[in-house]
């Protein structure tokens, strides 16, 4: 099984990212949804806990990707940064005093080999390590908001939620995230 921590929020958070053996490892990076046996034409805006949710696919039905509102809850916790062995981390403490560790893991560029293997993690170039905590949410942006910027792009928007290193706790959405792979911190 996988360990989790109750931070006093609406869900409990896994102690580490998918693919990591401890909280200090970045873990694996993946595209937004798992497409193994599914058509990707009718992917809903919220894939949390669905057949497209990679956390559910890899860790079982008890686990799923966090929703946008759940990541907003996490952002309201107490975040403090520290360094260990040359890497940057955040300690995220809930009101109940419990905490989790988040590596400043950055993201990877999409690896075209992934087009042929839905199971494998992304091995593209690593970017923004030690600059950002970058994680997938299972909730996407609304289509209208996306298409006013990119009217000719035929795929739906993907959302990535970034915690900037100045810790103003503003959630940034990345409209170009389809070309990036991010880590997943599951919730239960």
GROMACS .gro file of C-alpha atoms in nm:
model
  188
    1UNK     CA    1   0.000   0.000   0.000
    2UNK     CA    2   0.088   0.367  -0.016
    3UNK     CA    3   0.112   0.599   0.282
    4UNK     CA    4  -0.086   0.919   0.325
    5UNK     CA    5  -0.113   1.207   0.570
    6UNK     CA    6  -0.428   1.370   0.705
    7UNK     CA    7  -0.361   1.745   0.691
    8UNK     CA    8  -0.708   1.829   0.822
    9UNK     CA    9  -0.833   1.899   0.467
   10UNK     CA   10  -1.118   1.743   0.267
   11UNK     CA   11  -0.883   1.465   0.144
   12UNK     CA   12  -0.563   1.302   0.268
   13UNK     CA   13  -0.247   1.347   0.062
   14UNK     CA   14   0.003   1.078  -0.034
   15UNK     CA   15   0.342   1.111   0.133
   16UNK     CA   16   0.524   1.106  -0.202
   17UNK     CA   17   0.470   1.149  -0.574
   18UNK     CA   18   0.390   0.854  -0.799
   19UNK     CA   19   0.714   0.675  -0.886
   20UNK     CA   20   0.902   0.807  -0.582
   21UNK     CA   21   1.009   0.577  -0.299
   22UNK     CA   22   1.028   0.865  -0.049
   23UNK     CA   23   0.907   1.227  -0.021
   24UNK     CA   24   1.244   1.367  -0.131
   25UNK     CA   25   1.236   1.205  -0.476
   26UNK     CA   26   1.069   1.382  -0.770
   27UNK     CA   27   0.894   1.066  -0.883
   28UNK     CA   28   0.774   1.003  -1.238
   29UNK     CA   29   0.634   1.255  -1.485
   30UNK     CA   30   0.329   1.188  -1.700
   31UNK     CA   31   0.098   1.354  -1.952
   32UNK     CA   32  -0.237   1.471  -1.819
   33UNK     CA   33  -0.445   1.159  -1.861
   34UNK     CA   34  -0.402   0.785  -1.893
   35UNK     CA   35  -0.525   0.671  -2.232
   36UNK     CA   36  -0.440   0.300  -2.219
   37UNK     CA   37  -0.760   0.146  -2.349
   38UNK     CA   38  -0.980   0.454  -2.372
   39UNK     CA   39  -1.067   0.690  -2.652
   40UNK     CA   40  -0.933   1.036  -2.573
   41UNK     CA   41  -1.208   1.214  -2.766
   42UNK     CA   42  -1.455   1.237  -2.480
   43UNK     CA   43  -1.230   1.299  -2.182
   44UNK     CA   44  -1.432   1.496  -1.922
   45UNK     CA   45  -1.310   1.823  -1.772
   46UNK     CA   46  -1.269   1.652  -1.435
   47UNK     CA   47  -1.093   1.316  -1.466
   48UNK     CA   48  -1.042   1.260  -1.091
   49UNK     CA   49  -1.110   0.894  -1.012
   50UNK     CA   50  -1.214   0.808  -1.370
   51UNK     CA   51  -1.062   0.563  -1.619
   52UNK     CA   52  -0.842   0.850  -1.742
   53UNK     CA   53  -0.695   0.918  -1.394
   54UNK     CA   54  -0.337   0.788  -1.386
   55UNK     CA   55  -0.324   0.783  -1.004
   56UNK     CA   56  -0.628   0.555  -0.996
   57UNK     CA   57  -0.480   0.341  -1.275
   58UNK     CA   58  -0.141   0.299  -1.106
   59UNK     CA   59  -0.230   0.294  -0.734
   60UNK     CA   60  -0.585   0.155  -0.733
   61UNK     CA   61  -0.940   0.277  -0.680
   62UNK     CA   62  -0.867   0.423  -0.337
   63UNK     CA   63  -0.642   0.686  -0.499
   64UNK     CA   64  -0.696   0.965  -0.753
   65UNK     CA   65  -0.551   1.289  -0.881
   66UNK     CA   66  -0.636   1.597  -0.673
   67UNK     CA   67  -0.906   1.831  -0.798
   68UNK     CA   68  -0.841   2.202  -0.852
   69UNK     CA   69  -1.024   2.291  -0.529
   70UNK     CA   70  -0.821   2.033  -0.333
   71UNK     CA   71  -0.496   2.187  -0.456
   72UNK     CA   72  -0.635   2.528  -0.357
   73UNK     CA   73  -0.691   2.386  -0.007
   74UNK     CA   74  -0.333   2.262  -0.001
   75UNK     CA   75  -0.209   2.607  -0.108
   76UNK     CA   76  -0.372   2.757   0.201
   77UNK     CA   77  -0.162   2.540   0.432
   78UNK     CA   78   0.162   2.670   0.582
   79UNK     CA   79   0.442   2.628   0.323
   80UNK     CA   80   0.807   2.660   0.426
   81UNK     CA   81   1.107   2.587   0.206
   82UNK     CA   82   1.431   2.413   0.293
   83UNK     CA   83   1.729   2.259   0.119
   84UNK     CA   84   1.875   1.912   0.157
   85UNK     CA   85   2.170   1.773  -0.041
   86UNK     CA   86   2.149   2.063  -0.288
   87UNK     CA   87   1.779   2.015  -0.362
   88UNK     CA   88   1.492   2.243  -0.267
   89UNK     CA   89   1.179   2.121  -0.088
   90UNK     CA   90   0.863   2.254   0.071
   91UNK     CA   91   0.721   2.141   0.402
   92UNK     CA   92   0.343   2.174   0.382
   93UNK     CA   93   0.176   2.184   0.723
   94UNK     CA   94  -0.197   2.154   0.781
   95UNK     CA   95  -0.385   2.326   1.064
   96UNK     CA   96  -0.378   1.998   1.258
   97UNK     CA   97   0.005   2.011   1.266
   98UNK     CA   98   0.062   1.718   1.029
   99UNK     CA   99   0.281   1.780   0.726
  100UNK     CA  100   0.401   1.645   0.393
  101UNK     CA  101   0.718   1.718   0.195
  102UNK     CA  102   0.702   1.839  -0.166
  103UNK     CA  103   1.013   1.843  -0.386
  104UNK     CA  104   1.067   2.137  -0.619
  105UNK     CA  105   1.040   1.885  -0.901
  106UNK     CA  106   0.977   2.098  -1.209
  107UNK     CA  107   0.847   1.919  -1.519
  108UNK     CA  108   0.966   1.723  -1.820
  109UNK     CA  109   0.915   1.802  -2.185
  110UNK     CA  110   0.677   1.559  -2.358
  111UNK     CA  111   0.860   1.257  -2.495
  112UNK     CA  112   0.719   1.139  -2.830
  113UNK     CA  113   0.793   0.778  -2.736
  114UNK     CA  114   0.496   0.815  -2.502
  115UNK     CA  115   0.264   0.824  -2.802
  116UNK     CA  116   0.320   0.450  -2.830
  117UNK     CA  117   0.335   0.347  -2.465
  118UNK     CA  118   0.068   0.477  -2.230
  119UNK     CA  119   0.224   0.297  -1.934
  120UNK     CA  120   0.574   0.442  -1.927
  121UNK     CA  121   0.669   0.767  -1.757
  122UNK     CA  122   0.808   1.058  -1.956
  123UNK     CA  123   1.184   1.079  -2.012
  124UNK     CA  124   1.193   1.419  -2.183
  125UNK     CA  125   1.421   1.703  -2.076
  126UNK     CA  126   1.384   1.802  -1.708
  127UNK     CA  127   1.299   2.172  -1.663
  128UNK     CA  128   1.252   2.403  -1.362
  129UNK     CA  129   1.385   2.156  -1.104
  130UNK     CA  130   1.458   2.342  -0.778
  131UNK     CA  131   1.241   2.630  -0.904
  132UNK     CA  132   0.881   2.506  -0.885
  133UNK     CA  133   0.662   2.243  -0.728
  134UNK     CA  134   0.469   2.133  -1.036
  135UNK     CA  135   0.183   1.885  -1.007
  136UNK     CA  136  -0.114   1.776  -1.210
  137UNK     CA  137  -0.465   1.846  -1.103
  138UNK     CA  138  -0.736   1.622  -1.246
  139UNK     CA  139  -0.945   1.931  -1.330
  140UNK     CA  140  -0.902   2.115  -1.660
  141UNK     CA  141  -0.967   2.471  -1.764
  142UNK     CA  142  -1.292   2.560  -1.932
  143UNK     CA  143  -1.281   2.536  -2.308
  144UNK     CA  144  -1.391   2.897  -2.372
  145UNK     CA  145  -1.111   3.039  -2.160
  146UNK     CA  146  -0.861   2.832  -2.354
  147UNK     CA  147  -0.982   2.891  -2.707
  148UNK     CA  148  -0.982   3.268  -2.679
  149UNK     CA  149  -0.602   3.238  -2.662
  150UNK     CA  150  -0.552   2.940  -2.893
  151UNK     CA  151  -0.844   2.939  -3.139
  152UNK     CA  152  -0.684   2.693  -3.384
  153UNK     CA  153  -0.578   2.419  -3.145
  154UNK     CA  154  -0.805   2.117  -3.156
  155UNK     CA  155  -0.720   1.946  -2.827
  156UNK     CA  156  -0.870   2.036  -2.494
  157UNK     CA  157  -0.669   2.235  -2.241
  158UNK     CA  158  -0.472   2.070  -1.966
  159UNK     CA  159  -0.419   2.232  -1.632
  160UNK     CA  160  -0.103   2.228  -1.427
  161UNK     CA  161  -0.086   2.400  -1.094
  162UNK     CA  162   0.238   2.567  -1.001
  163UNK     CA  163   0.346   2.700  -0.666
  164UNK     CA  164   0.586   2.986  -0.735
  165UNK     CA  165   0.905   2.995  -0.534
  166UNK     CA  166   0.822   3.334  -0.382
  167UNK     CA  167   0.533   3.157  -0.204
  168UNK     CA  168   0.269   3.419  -0.275
  169UNK     CA  169   0.048   3.110  -0.309
  170UNK     CA  170  -0.113   3.224  -0.630
  171UNK     CA  171  -0.209   2.927  -0.841
  172UNK     CA  172  -0.081   2.956  -1.194
  173UNK     CA  173  -0.241   2.765  -1.476
  174UNK     CA  174  -0.032   2.669  -1.773
  175UNK     CA  175  -0.227   2.673  -2.100
  176UNK     CA  176   0.056   2.507  -2.294
  177UNK     CA  177   0.078   2.210  -2.063
  178UNK     CA  178  -0.007   1.952  -2.328
  179UNK     CA  179   0.360   1.955  -2.431
  180UNK     CA  180   0.477   1.898  -2.074
  181UNK     CA  181   0.472   1.608  -1.832
  182UNK     CA  182   0.419   1.668  -1.461
  183UNK     CA  183   0.436   1.469  -1.142
  184UNK     CA  184   0.124   1.344  -0.963
  185UNK     CA  185   0.069   1.361  -0.587
  186UNK     CA  186  -0.237   1.139  -0.530
  187UNK     CA  187  -0.512   1.197  -0.276
  188UNK     CA  188  -0.743   0.956  -0.098
   0.00000   0.00000   0.00000
